[in-house]
CSV table of N, CA, C and O in Angstrom, one decimal:
chain,number,residue,atom,x,y,z
A,226,MET,N,-22.0,-12.8,19.0
A,226,MET,CA,-21.5,-14.0,19.7
A,226,MET,C,-21.5,-15.2,18.8
A,226,MET,O,-22.3,-15.2,17.9
A,227,ILE,N,-20.6,-16.1,19.0
A,227,ILE,CA,-20.5,-17.3,18.2
A,227,ILE,C,-21.5,-18.3,18.7
A,227,ILE,O,-21.5,-18.6,19.9
A,228,ILE,N,-22.4,-18.7,17.8
A,228,ILE,CA,-23.4,-19.7,18.2
A,228,ILE,C,-23.3,-20.9,17.3
A,228,ILE,O,-23.1,-20.9,16.1
A,229,LEU,N,-23.3,-22.1,18.0
A,229,LEU,CA,-23.2,-23.4,17.3
A,229,LEU,C,-24.6,-24.0,17.3
A,229,LEU,O,-25.3,-24.0,18.4
A,230,ALA,N,-25.0,-24.5,16.2
A,230,ALA,CA,-26.3,-25.2,16.1
A,230,ALA,C,-26.1,-26.7,15.9
A,230,ALA,O,-25.2,-27.1,15.2
A,231,VAL,N,-27.0,-27.5,16.5
A,231,VAL,CA,-26.9,-29.0,16.4
A,231,VAL,C,-28.2,-29.5,15.9
A,231,VAL,O,-29.3,-29.3,16.5
A,232,ASP,N,-28.2,-30.3,14.8
A,232,ASP,CA,-29.3,-31.0,14.3
A,232,ASP,C,-29.0,-32.5,14.6
A,232,ASP,O,-28.3,-33.2,13.9
A,233,LEU,N,-29.6,-32.9,15.7
A,233,LEU,CA,-29.3,-34.2,16.3
A,233,LEU,C,-30.0,-35.3,15.4
A,233,LEU,O,-31.2,-35.2,15.1
A,234,GLY,N,-29.2,-36.3,15.1
A,234,GLY,CA,-29.8,-37.4,14.4
A,234,GLY,C,-29.4,-38.8,15.0
A,234,GLY,O,-28.4,-38.8,15.8
A,235,LYS,N,-30.0,-39.8,14.6
A,235,LYS,CA,-29.7,-41.1,15.1
A,235,LYS,C,-28.4,-41.7,14.6
A,235,LYS,O,-27.6,-42.4,15.2
A,236,ALA,N,-28.1,-41.4,13.3
A,236,ALA,CA,-26.8,-41.8,12.7
A,236,ALA,C,-25.9,-40.7,12.3
A,236,ALA,O,-24.7,-40.8,12.4
A,237,ARG,N,-26.5,-39.5,11.9
A,237,ARG,CA,-25.7,-38.4,11.5
A,237,ARG,C,-26.2,-37.1,12.2
A,237,ARG,O,-27.4,-36.9,12.3
A,238,THR,N,-25.3,-36.3,12.6
A,238,THR,CA,-25.7,-35.1,13.3
A,238,THR,C,-25.0,-33.9,12.6
A,238,THR,O,-23.8,-33.9,12.3
A,239,GLY,N,-25.8,-32.9,12.2
A,239,GLY,CA,-25.3,-31.7,11.5
A,239,GLY,C,-25.0,-30.6,12.5
A,239,GLY,O,-25.7,-30.4,13.5
A,240,LEU,N,-24.0,-29.9,12.1
A,240,LEU,CA,-23.5,-28.7,12.9
A,240,LEU,C,-23.5,-27.5,12.0
A,240,LEU,O,-23.1,-27.6,10.8
A,241,ALA,N,-23.8,-26.3,12.5
A,241,ALA,CA,-23.7,-25.1,11.8
A,241,ALA,C,-23.2,-24.0,12.8
A,241,ALA,O,-23.3,-24.2,14.1
A,242,ILE,N,-22.7,-22.9,12.3
A,242,ILE,CA,-22.2,-21.9,13.2
A,242,ILE,C,-22.5,-20.5,12.5
A,242,ILE,O,-22.7,-20.4,11.3
A,243,CYS,N,-22.5,-19.5,13.4
A,243,CYS,CA,-22.8,-18.2,12.8
A,243,CYS,C,-21.6,-17.3,13.1
A,243,CYS,O,-20.8,-17.6,14.0
A,244,ASP,N,-21.6,-16.1,12.4
A,244,ASP,CA,-20.5,-15.1,12.6
A,244,ASP,C,-20.8,-14.4,13.9
A,244,ASP,O,-21.9,-14.5,14.5
A,245,LYS,N,-19.8,-13.7,14.4
A,245,LYS,CA,-19.9,-12.9,15.7
A,245,LYS,C,-21.1,-11.9,15.7
A,245,LYS,O,-21.6,-11.6,16.7
A,246,MET,N,-21.4,-11.4,14.5
A,246,MET,CA,-22.5,-10.4,14.4
A,246,MET,C,-23.9,-11.0,14.4
A,246,MET,O,-24.9,-10.3,14.4
A,247,GLU,N,-23.9,-12.4,14.4
A,247,GLU,CA,-25.1,-13.1,14.4
A,247,GLU,C,-26.0,-12.8,13.2
A,247,GLU,O,-27.3,-12.8,13.3
A,248,MET,N,-25.4,-12.6,12.1
A,248,MET,CA,-26.2,-12.3,10.9
A,248,MET,C,-26.5,-13.5,10.0
A,248,MET,O,-27.5,-13.6,9.4
A,249,LEU,N,-25.4,-14.4,9.9
A,249,LEU,CA,-25.5,-15.4,8.9
A,249,LEU,C,-25.1,-16.8,9.5
A,249,LEU,O,-24.0,-16.9,10.0
A,250,ALA,N,-25.9,-17.8,9.3
A,250,ALA,CA,-25.6,-19.1,9.7
A,250,ALA,C,-25.0,-19.8,8.5
A,250,ALA,O,-25.4,-19.7,7.4
A,251,SER,N,-24.0,-20.7,8.8
A,251,SER,CA,-23.3,-21.4,7.8
A,251,SER,C,-23.1,-22.9,8.2
A,251,SER,O,-22.8,-23.1,9.4
A,252,PRO,N,-23.2,-23.8,7.2
A,252,PRO,CA,-22.9,-25.2,7.6
A,252,PRO,C,-21.5,-25.3,8.1
A,252,PRO,O,-20.6,-24.7,7.6
A,253,LEU,N,-21.3,-26.2,9.1
A,253,LEU,CA,-20.0,-26.4,9.6
A,253,LEU,C,-19.5,-27.8,9.4
A,253,LEU,O,-18.4,-28.1,8.8
A,254,ALA,N,-20.2,-28.8,9.8
A,254,ALA,CA,-19.8,-30.2,9.7
A,254,ALA,C,-21.0,-31.2,9.9
A,254,ALA,O,-22.0,-30.8,10.3
A,255,GLN,N,-20.7,-32.4,9.5
A,255,GLN,CA,-21.6,-33.5,9.8
A,255,GLN,C,-20.9,-34.6,10.5
A,255,GLN,O,-19.8,-34.9,10.1
A,256,ILE,N,-21.4,-35.0,11.6
A,256,ILE,CA,-20.7,-36.1,12.4
A,256,ILE,C,-21.5,-37.4,12.2
A,256,ILE,O,-22.7,-37.4,12.5
A,257,SER,N,-20.9,-38.4,11.7
A,257,SER,CA,-21.5,-39.7,11.6
A,257,SER,C,-21.1,-40.5,12.9
A,257,SER,O,-20.0,-41.0,13.0
A,258,GLU,N,-22.1,-40.6,13.8
A,258,GLU,CA,-21.9,-41.3,15.1
A,258,GLU,C,-23.2,-41.7,15.7
A,258,GLU,O,-24.1,-40.9,15.8
A,259,LYS,N,-23.3,-43.0,16.0
A,259,LYS,CA,-24.5,-43.6,16.6
A,259,LYS,C,-24.4,-43.7,18.1
A,259,LYS,O,-25.4,-43.6,18.8
A,260,ASN,N,-23.2,-43.7,18.7
A,260,ASN,CA,-23.0,-43.8,20.1
A,260,ASN,C,-23.3,-42.4,20.7
A,260,ASN,O,-22.5,-41.5,20.5
A,261,PRO,N,-24.3,-42.3,21.6
A,261,PRO,CA,-24.6,-41.0,22.1
A,261,PRO,C,-23.5,-40.3,23.0
A,261,PRO,O,-23.3,-39.1,23.0
A,262,ASP,N,-22.8,-41.2,23.7
A,262,ASP,CA,-21.7,-40.6,24.5
A,262,ASP,C,-20.5,-40.1,23.7
A,262,ASP,O,-19.9,-39.1,23.9
A,263,VAL,N,-20.2,-40.9,22.6
A,263,VAL,CA,-19.1,-40.4,21.7
A,263,VAL,C,-19.6,-39.2,21.0
A,263,VAL,O,-18.8,-38.2,20.8
A,264,LEU,N,-20.8,-39.1,20.5
A,264,LEU,CA,-21.4,-37.9,19.9
A,264,LEU,C,-21.3,-36.7,20.8
A,264,LEU,O,-20.9,-35.6,20.3
A,265,LEU,N,-21.7,-36.9,22.0
A,265,LEU,CA,-21.6,-35.8,23.0
A,265,LEU,C,-20.2,-35.3,23.1
A,265,LEU,O,-19.9,-34.0,23.1
A,266,ASP,N,-19.2,-36.2,23.2
A,266,ASP,CA,-17.8,-35.7,23.2
A,266,ASP,C,-17.4,-35.0,22.0
A,266,ASP,O,-16.7,-33.9,22.0
A,267,LYS,N,-17.8,-35.5,20.8
A,267,LYS,CA,-17.4,-34.8,19.5
A,267,LYS,C,-18.0,-33.4,19.4
A,267,LYS,O,-17.4,-32.5,19.0
A,268,VAL,N,-19.3,-33.3,19.7
A,268,VAL,CA,-20.0,-32.0,19.6
A,268,VAL,C,-19.4,-31.0,20.7
A,268,VAL,O,-19.2,-29.9,20.4
A,269,SER,N,-19.1,-31.5,21.9
A,269,SER,CA,-18.5,-30.7,22.9
A,269,SER,C,-17.2,-30.2,22.5
A,269,SER,O,-16.9,-29.0,22.7
A,270,ASN,N,-16.4,-31.0,21.9
A,270,ASN,CA,-15.0,-30.6,21.4
A,270,ASN,C,-15.1,-29.5,20.3
A,270,ASN,O,-14.4,-28.6,20.3
A,271,VAL,N,-16.1,-29.7,19.4
A,271,VAL,CA,-16.3,-28.7,18.4
A,271,VAL,C,-16.7,-27.3,19.0
A,271,VAL,O,-16.2,-26.3,18.7
A,272,ALA,N,-17.7,-27.4,19.9
A,272,ALA,CA,-18.2,-26.2,20.6
A,272,ALA,C,-17.0,-25.5,21.3
A,272,ALA,O,-16.9,-24.2,21.2
A,273,LEU,N,-16.2,-26.2,22.0
A,273,LEU,CA,-15.1,-25.6,22.7
A,273,LEU,C,-14.0,-25.1,21.8
A,273,LEU,O,-13.5,-24.0,22.0
A,274,ALA,N,-13.7,-25.9,20.8
A,274,ALA,CA,-12.7,-25.4,19.8
A,274,ALA,C,-13.1,-24.2,19.0
A,274,ALA,O,-12.2,-23.3,18.7
A,275,ARG,N,-14.4,-24.1,18.7
A,275,ARG,CA,-14.9,-22.9,18.0
A,275,ARG,C,-15.2,-21.7,18.9
A,275,ARG,O,-15.7,-20.7,18.4
A,276,GLU,N,-15.0,-21.9,20.2
A,276,GLU,CA,-15.3,-20.9,21.2
A,276,GLU,C,-16.7,-20.4,21.2
A,276,GLU,O,-17.0,-19.2,21.3
A,277,ALA,N,-17.6,-21.4,21.0
A,277,ALA,CA,-19.1,-21.1,21.0
A,277,ALA,C,-19.5,-20.5,22.3
A,277,ALA,O,-19.0,-20.9,23.4
A,278,GLU,N,-20.3,-19.5,22.3
A,278,GLU,CA,-20.8,-18.8,23.5
A,278,GLU,C,-22.3,-19.2,23.8
A,278,GLU,O,-22.8,-18.9,24.8
A,279,LEU,N,-22.9,-19.9,22.8
A,279,LEU,CA,-24.2,-20.4,22.9
A,279,LEU,C,-24.4,-21.6,22.0
A,279,LEU,O,-23.8,-21.6,20.9
A,280,ILE,N,-25.1,-22.6,22.4
A,280,ILE,CA,-25.4,-23.7,21.5
A,280,ILE,C,-26.9,-23.8,21.4
A,280,ILE,O,-27.7,-23.7,22.3
A,281,VAL,N,-27.4,-24.0,20.1
A,281,VAL,CA,-28.8,-24.2,19.8
A,281,VAL,C,-29.0,-25.6,19.3
A,281,VAL,O,-28.4,-26.0,18.4
A,282,VAL,N,-29.8,-26.3,20.0
A,282,VAL,CA,-30.1,-27.7,19.6
A,282,VAL,C,-31.5,-27.7,19.0
A,282,VAL,O,-32.5,-27.2,19.6
A,283,GLY,N,-31.7,-28.4,17.9
A,283,GLY,CA,-33.0,-28.5,17.2
A,283,GLY,C,-33.9,-29.4,18.1
A,283,GLY,O,-33.5,-30.4,18.6
A,284,LEU,N,-35.1,-28.9,18.2
A,284,LEU,CA,-36.2,-29.7,19.0
A,284,LEU,C,-37.2,-30.2,18.0
A,284,LEU,O,-38.0,-29.5,17.4
A,285,PRO,N,-37.1,-31.6,17.8
A,285,PRO,CA,-38.0,-32.2,16.8
A,285,PRO,C,-39.4,-32.4,17.3
A,285,PRO,O,-39.8,-33.5,17.7
A,286,LYS,N,-40.2,-31.4,17.2
A,286,LYS,CA,-41.6,-31.5,17.6
A,286,LYS,C,-42.4,-32.2,16.5
A,286,LYS,O,-42.1,-32.1,15.4
A,287,ASN,N,-43.5,-32.8,17.0
A,287,ASN,CA,-44.5,-33.3,16.0
A,287,ASN,C,-45.2,-32.1,15.3
A,287,ASN,O,-45.2,-31.0,15.8
A,288,MET,N,-45.8,-32.4,14.1
A,288,MET,CA,-46.4,-31.3,13.4
A,288,MET,C,-47.5,-30.6,14.2
A,288,MET,O,-47.8,-29.4,14.0
A,289,ASP,N,-48.1,-31.3,15.1
A,289,ASP,CA,-49.2,-30.7,16.0
A,289,ASP,C,-48.6,-30.0,17.2
A,289,ASP,O,-49.4,-29.5,18.0
A,290,GLY,N,-47.3,-29.9,17.3
A,290,GLY,CA,-46.7,-29.2,18.4
A,290,GLY,C,-46.3,-30.0,19.6
A,290,GLY,O,-45.7,-29.5,20.5
A,291,THR,N,-46.8,-31.3,19.6
A,291,THR,CA,-46.5,-32.1,20.8
A,291,THR,C,-45.0,-32.6,20.7
A,291,THR,O,-44.4,-32.5,19.6
A,292,GLU,N,-44.6,-33.2,21.7
A,292,GLU,CA,-43.2,-33.7,21.8
A,292,GLU,C,-43.2,-35.2,22.0
A,292,GLU,O,-43.9,-35.7,22.9
A,293,GLY,N,-42.4,-35.9,21.2
A,293,GLY,CA,-42.3,-37.4,21.3
A,293,GLY,C,-41.0,-37.8,21.8
A,293,GLY,O,-40.2,-37.0,22.5
A,294,ASP,N,-40.6,-39.0,21.5
A,294,ASP,CA,-39.3,-39.6,22.0
A,294,ASP,C,-38.1,-38.8,21.5
A,294,ASP,O,-37.1,-38.6,22.2
A,295,SER,N,-38.2,-38.4,20.2
A,295,SER,CA,-37.0,-37.7,19.6
A,295,SER,C,-36.8,-36.4,20.3
A,295,SER,O,-35.7,-35.9,20.5
A,296,ALA,N,-37.9,-35.7,20.7
A,296,ALA,CA,-37.8,-34.4,21.4
A,296,ALA,C,-37.2,-34.6,22.8
A,296,ALA,O,-36.3,-33.9,23.3
A,297,LYS,N,-37.6,-35.7,23.4
A,297,LYS,CA,-37.1,-36.1,24.8
A,297,LYS,C,-35.6,-36.3,24.7
A,297,LYS,O,-34.8,-35.9,25.5
A,298,ASP,N,-35.2,-37.1,23.6
A,298,ASP,CA,-33.8,-37.4,23.4
A,298,ASP,C,-33.0,-36.1,23.2
A,298,ASP,O,-31.8,-35.9,23.7
A,299,ALA,N,-33.5,-35.2,22.4
A,299,ALA,CA,-32.9,-33.9,22.1
A,299,ALA,C,-32.7,-33.1,23.3
A,299,ALA,O,-31.6,-32.5,23.6
A,300,ARG,N,-33.7,-33.0,24.2
A,300,ARG,CA,-33.6,-32.2,25.4
A,300,ARG,C,-32.6,-32.9,26.4
A,300,ARG,O,-31.8,-32.2,27.0
A,301,GLU,N,-32.5,-34.2,26.4
A,301,GLU,CA,-31.6,-34.9,27.3
A,301,GLU,C,-30.1,-34.6,26.7
A,301,GLU,O,-29.2,-34.3,27.5
A,302,PHE,N,-29.9,-34.7,25.4
A,302,PHE,CA,-28.6,-34.4,24.8
A,302,PHE,C,-28.2,-32.9,25.1
A,302,PHE,O,-27.1,-32.7,25.5
A,303,ALA,N,-29.2,-32.0,25.0
A,303,ALA,CA,-28.9,-30.6,25.3
A,303,ALA,C,-28.5,-30.4,26.7
A,303,ALA,O,-27.5,-29.6,27.0
A,304,HIS,N,-29.1,-31.0,27.6
A,304,HIS,CA,-28.8,-30.9,29.0
A,304,HIS,C,-27.4,-31.4,29.3
A,304,HIS,O,-26.6,-30.8,30.0
A,305,LYS,N,-27.1,-32.6,28.8
A,305,LYS,CA,-25.7,-33.2,28.9
A,305,LYS,C,-24.7,-32.3,28.3
A,305,LYS,O,-23.6,-32.2,28.8
A,306,LEU,N,-25.0,-31.7,27.1
A,306,LEU,CA,-24.1,-30.8,26.4
A,306,LEU,C,-23.7,-29.6,27.3
A,306,LEU,O,-22.6,-29.2,27.4
A,307,MET,N,-24.8,-29.0,27.9
A,307,MET,CA,-24.6,-27.9,28.7
A,307,MET,C,-23.7,-28.2,29.9
A,307,MET,O,-22.8,-27.5,30.3
A,308,GLU,N,-24.0,-29.4,30.5
A,308,GLU,CA,-23.2,-29.8,31.7
A,308,GLU,C,-21.7,-30.0,31.3
A,308,GLU,O,-20.8,-29.7,32.0
A,309,LYS,N,-21.5,-30.7,30.2
A,309,LYS,CA,-20.1,-31.0,29.7
A,309,LYS,C,-19.3,-29.8,29.3
A,309,LYS,O,-18.1,-29.7,29.6
A,310,THR,N,-20.0,-28.8,28.6
A,310,THR,CA,-19.2,-27.7,28.1
A,310,THR,C,-19.3,-26.4,29.0
A,310,THR,O,-18.4,-25.6,28.9
A,311,GLY,N,-20.3,-26.3,29.8
A,311,GLY,CA,-20.5,-25.1,30.6
A,311,GLY,C,-21.1,-24.0,29.7
A,311,GLY,O,-21.1,-22.8,30.2
A,312,ILE,N,-21.5,-24.3,28.5
A,312,ILE,CA,-22.1,-23.3,27.6
A,312,ILE,C,-23.6,-23.4,27.6
A,312,ILE,O,-24.1,-24.5,27.6
A,313,LEU,N,-24.2,-22.2,27.7
A,313,LEU,CA,-25.7,-22.2,27.7
A,313,LEU,C,-26.2,-22.9,26.4
A,313,LEU,O,-25.7,-22.6,25.3
A,314,VAL,N,-27.3,-23.7,26.6
A,314,VAL,CA,-27.9,-24.4,25.4
A,314,VAL,C,-29.4,-24.0,25.4
A,314,VAL,O,-30.1,-24.0,26.4
A,315,ARG,N,-29.8,-23.6,24.2
A,315,ARG,CA,-31.2,-23.3,24.0
A,315,ARG,C,-31.8,-24.3,23.0
A,315,ARG,O,-31.1,-24.8,22.1
A,316,MET,N,-33.1,-24.5,23.0
A,316,MET,CA,-33.8,-25.4,22.1
A,316,MET,C,-34.5,-24.5,21.0
A,316,MET,O,-34.9,-23.4,21.3
A,317,GLN,N,-34.5,-25.0,19.8
A,317,GLN,CA,-35.2,-24.3,18.7
A,317,GLN,C,-36.0,-25.3,17.9
A,317,GLN,O,-35.5,-26.4,17.5
A,318,ASP,N,-37.3,-25.0,17.8
A,318,ASP,CA,-38.2,-25.8,17.0
A,318,ASP,C,-37.6,-26.1,15.6
A,318,ASP,O,-37.3,-25.2,15.0
A,319,GLU,N,-37.6,-27.4,15.3
A,319,GLU,CA,-37.0,-27.7,14.0
A,319,GLU,C,-37.9,-28.3,13.0
A,319,GLU,O,-37.6,-28.8,12.0
A,320,ARG,N,-39.2,-28.1,13.3
A,320,ARG,CA,-40.2,-28.7,12.3
A,320,ARG,C,-40.0,-28.1,10.9
A,320,ARG,O,-39.9,-26.9,10.7
A,321,GLY,N,-39.9,-29.1,10.0
A,321,GLY,CA,-39.8,-28.7,8.6
A,321,GLY,C,-38.4,-28.4,8.1
A,321,GLY,O,-38.2,-28.2,6.9
A,322,THR,N,-37.4,-28.4,9.0
A,322,THR,CA,-36.1,-28.0,8.5
A,322,THR,C,-35.5,-29.0,7.6
A,322,THR,O,-34.8,-28.6,6.6
A,323,THR,N,-35.7,-30.3,7.8
A,323,THR,CA,-35.1,-31.3,6.9
A,323,THR,C,-35.7,-31.2,5.5
A,323,THR,O,-35.0,-31.3,4.5
A,324,ILE,N,-37.0,-31.0,5.5
A,324,ILE,CA,-37.7,-30.8,4.2
A,324,ILE,C,-37.2,-29.6,3.4
A,324,ILE,O,-36.9,-29.6,2.2
A,325,THR,N,-37.0,-28.5,4.2
A,325,THR,CA,-36.4,-27.3,3.6
A,325,THR,C,-35.0,-27.5,3.1
A,325,THR,O,-34.6,-27.0,2.0
A,326,ALA,N,-34.2,-28.3,3.9
A,326,ALA,CA,-32.9,-28.6,3.5
A,326,ALA,C,-32.9,-29.4,2.2
A,326,ALA,O,-32.1,-29.1,1.3
A,327,HIS,N,-33.7,-30.3,2.1
A,327,HIS,CA,-33.8,-31.1,0.8
A,327,HIS,C,-34.3,-30.2,-0.4
A,327,HIS,O,-33.7,-30.4,-1.5
A,328,ASN,N,-35.2,-29.3,-0.1
A,328,ASN,CA,-35.6,-28.3,-1.2
A,328,ASN,C,-34.4,-27.5,-1.6
A,328,ASN,O,-34.2,-27.2,-2.8
A,329,TYR,N,-33.6,-27.0,-0.7
A,329,TYR,CA,-32.4,-26.2,-1.0
A,329,TYR,C,-31.4,-27.0,-1.9
A,329,TYR,O,-30.9,-26.6,-2.9
A,330,LEU,N,-31.2,-28.3,-1.5
A,330,LEU,CA,-30.3,-29.2,-2.2
A,330,LEU,C,-30.9,-29.5,-3.6
A,330,LEU,O,-30.1,-29.7,-4.5
A,331,ASN,N,-32.2,-29.6,-3.7
A,331,ASN,CA,-32.8,-29.8,-5.0
A,331,ASN,C,-32.5,-28.6,-5.9
A,331,ASN,O,-32.2,-28.8,-7.1
A,332,ALA,N,-32.7,-27.4,-5.3
A,332,ALA,CA,-32.5,-26.2,-6.1
A,332,ALA,C,-31.0,-26.0,-6.6
A,332,ALA,O,-30.8,-25.4,-7.6
A,333,THR,N,-30.1,-26.6,-5.8
A,333,THR,CA,-28.7,-26.5,-6.2
A,333,THR,C,-28.2,-27.8,-7.0
A,333,THR,O,-27.0,-28.0,-7.2
A,334,ASN,N,-29.2,-28.7,-7.2
A,334,ASN,CA,-28.9,-29.9,-8.0
A,334,ASN,C,-27.9,-30.8,-7.3
A,334,ASN,O,-27.0,-31.4,-7.9
A,335,THR,N,-27.9,-30.8,-5.9
A,335,THR,CA,-27.0,-31.6,-5.1
A,335,THR,C,-27.6,-33.0,-5.0
A,335,THR,O,-28.7,-33.1,-4.4
A,336,ARG,N,-26.9,-34.0,-5.5
A,336,ARG,CA,-27.5,-35.3,-5.5
A,336,ARG,C,-26.5,-36.4,-4.9
A,336,ARG,O,-25.3,-36.1,-4.7
A,337,GLY,N,-27.1,-37.6,-4.7
A,337,GLY,CA,-26.3,-38.7,-4.3
A,337,GLY,C,-25.5,-38.6,-3.0
A,337,GLY,O,-26.0,-38.1,-2.1
A,338,LYS,N,-24.3,-39.1,-3.1
A,338,LYS,CA,-23.4,-39.2,-1.9
A,338,LYS,C,-23.2,-37.8,-1.3
A,338,LYS,O,-23.2,-37.5,-0.1
A,339,LYS,N,-23.0,-36.8,-2.2
A,339,LYS,CA,-22.7,-35.4,-1.8
A,339,LYS,C,-23.9,-34.9,-1.0
A,339,LYS,O,-23.7,-34.2,0.0
A,340,ARG,N,-25.1,-35.2,-1.4
A,340,ARG,CA,-26.3,-34.8,-0.7
A,340,ARG,C,-26.4,-35.4,0.6
A,340,ARG,O,-26.7,-34.7,1.6
A,341,LYS,N,-26.1,-36.7,0.7
A,341,LYS,CA,-26.2,-37.4,2.0
A,341,LYS,C,-25.2,-36.8,3.0
A,341,LYS,O,-25.4,-36.7,4.2
A,342,ASN,N,-24.0,-36.3,2.5
A,342,ASN,CA,-23.0,-35.8,3.3
A,342,ASN,C,-23.2,-34.4,3.8
A,342,ASN,O,-22.5,-33.9,4.7
A,343,VAL,N,-24.2,-33.7,3.2
A,343,VAL,CA,-24.4,-32.3,3.6
A,343,VAL,C,-25.8,-32.0,4.2
A,343,VAL,O,-26.0,-30.9,4.8
A,344,VAL,N,-26.8,-32.9,4.0
A,344,VAL,CA,-28.1,-32.5,4.3
A,344,VAL,C,-28.3,-32.2,5.8
A,344,VAL,O,-29.0,-31.3,6.1
A,345,ASP,N,-27.6,-32.9,6.7
A,345,ASP,CA,-27.8,-32.6,8.1
A,345,ASP,C,-27.1,-31.3,8.5
A,345,ASP,O,-27.7,-30.6,9.4
A,346,SER,N,-26.0,-30.9,7.9
A,346,SER,CA,-25.4,-29.6,8.3
A,346,SER,C,-26.2,-28.5,7.7
A,346,SER,O,-26.3,-27.4,8.2
A,347,VAL,N,-26.9,-28.7,6.5
A,347,VAL,CA,-27.8,-27.7,6.0
A,347,VAL,C,-29.0,-27.6,6.9
A,347,VAL,O,-29.4,-26.4,7.1
A,348,ALA,N,-29.5,-28.7,7.4
A,348,ALA,CA,-30.7,-28.6,8.3
A,348,ALA,C,-30.2,-27.8,9.6
A,348,ALA,O,-31.0,-27.0,10.1
A,349,ALA,N,-29.0,-28.1,10.1
A,349,ALA,CA,-28.5,-27.3,11.3
A,349,ALA,C,-28.4,-25.8,11.0
A,349,ALA,O,-28.7,-25.0,11.8
A,350,THR,N,-28.0,-25.5,9.7
A,350,THR,CA,-27.9,-24.1,9.3
A,350,THR,C,-29.3,-23.4,9.3
A,350,THR,O,-29.4,-22.3,9.8
A,351,ILE,N,-30.3,-24.2,8.9
A,351,ILE,CA,-31.7,-23.6,8.9
A,351,ILE,C,-32.2,-23.4,10.3
A,351,ILE,O,-32.8,-22.4,10.6
A,352,ILE,N,-31.9,-24.4,11.2
A,352,ILE,CA,-32.2,-24.3,12.6
A,352,ILE,C,-31.6,-23.0,13.2
A,352,ILE,O,-32.3,-22.2,13.8
A,353,LEU,N,-30.3,-22.8,12.9
A,353,LEU,CA,-29.6,-21.7,13.5
A,353,LEU,C,-30.1,-20.4,12.8
A,353,LEU,O,-30.3,-19.4,13.6
A,354,GLN,N,-30.4,-20.3,11.6
A,354,GLN,CA,-30.8,-19.1,10.9
A,354,GLN,C,-32.2,-18.7,11.5
A,354,GLN,O,-32.5,-17.6,11.7
A,355,ASN,N,-33.1,-19.8,11.7
A,355,ASN,CA,-34.4,-19.5,12.3
A,355,ASN,C,-34.3,-18.9,13.7
A,355,ASN,O,-35.0,-18.0,14.1
A,356,TYR,N,-33.3,-19.5,14.4
A,356,TYR,CA,-33.1,-18.9,15.8
A,356,TYR,C,-32.6,-17.5,15.7
A,356,TYR,O,-33.1,-16.6,16.4
A,357,LEU,N,-31.6,-17.2,14.8
A,357,LEU,CA,-31.1,-15.8,14.7
A,357,LEU,C,-32.3,-14.9,14.3
A,357,LEU,O,-32.4,-13.8,14.8
A,358,ASP,N,-33.1,-15.3,13.3
A,358,ASP,CA,-34.1,-14.4,12.8
A,358,ASP,C,-35.2,-14.2,13.9
A,358,ASP,O,-35.7,-13.1,14.0
A,359,SER,N,-35.5,-15.2,14.7
A,359,SER,CA,-36.5,-15.0,15.7
A,359,SER,C,-36.0,-14.2,16.9
A,359,SER,O,-36.8,-13.6,17.6
A,360,ASN,N,-34.7,-14.1,17.1
A,360,ASN,CA,-34.2,-13.3,18.2
A,360,ASN,C,-33.7,-12.0,17.8
A,360,ASN,O,-33.2,-11.2,18.6
A,361,ARG,N,-33.8,-11.6,16.5
A,361,ARG,CA,-33.3,-10.4,16.0
A,361,ARG,C,-34.2,-9.2,16.4
A,361,ARG,O,-33.8,-8.1,16.5
A,362,HIS,N,-35.5,-9.5,16.7
A,362,HIS,CA,-36.5,-8.4,17.0
A,362,HIS,C,-36.4,-8.0,18.4
A,362,HIS,O,-36.5,-8.4,19.3
């Protein structure tokens, strides 16, 4: 099934998608949008255009496993996204994904503006790959 992942951010939101066989997550896009309603429309449009059958939204838990304001915002966004698209939305713990994304970009020597333009979609890819790996068993 086609799964779209969302790494929700205050200024930039990363998107990733997987193949129908659910083997490999790939970066899709980064949306620069601060208005939550406009962002909801943009992500919904991508999900519908890509014929996503499931959407995975990153859940930014604190390192001790508790949930703060960012997690609340992510859950609210996920709920609105499901209502708007009619597509099932699942939450995926995203602790450490941005750090991992930066490590990947360091390994590939991706710097400056190019790095800023891809880090969120790389983080979304990690969220999705973690979801795929955890549901493979």
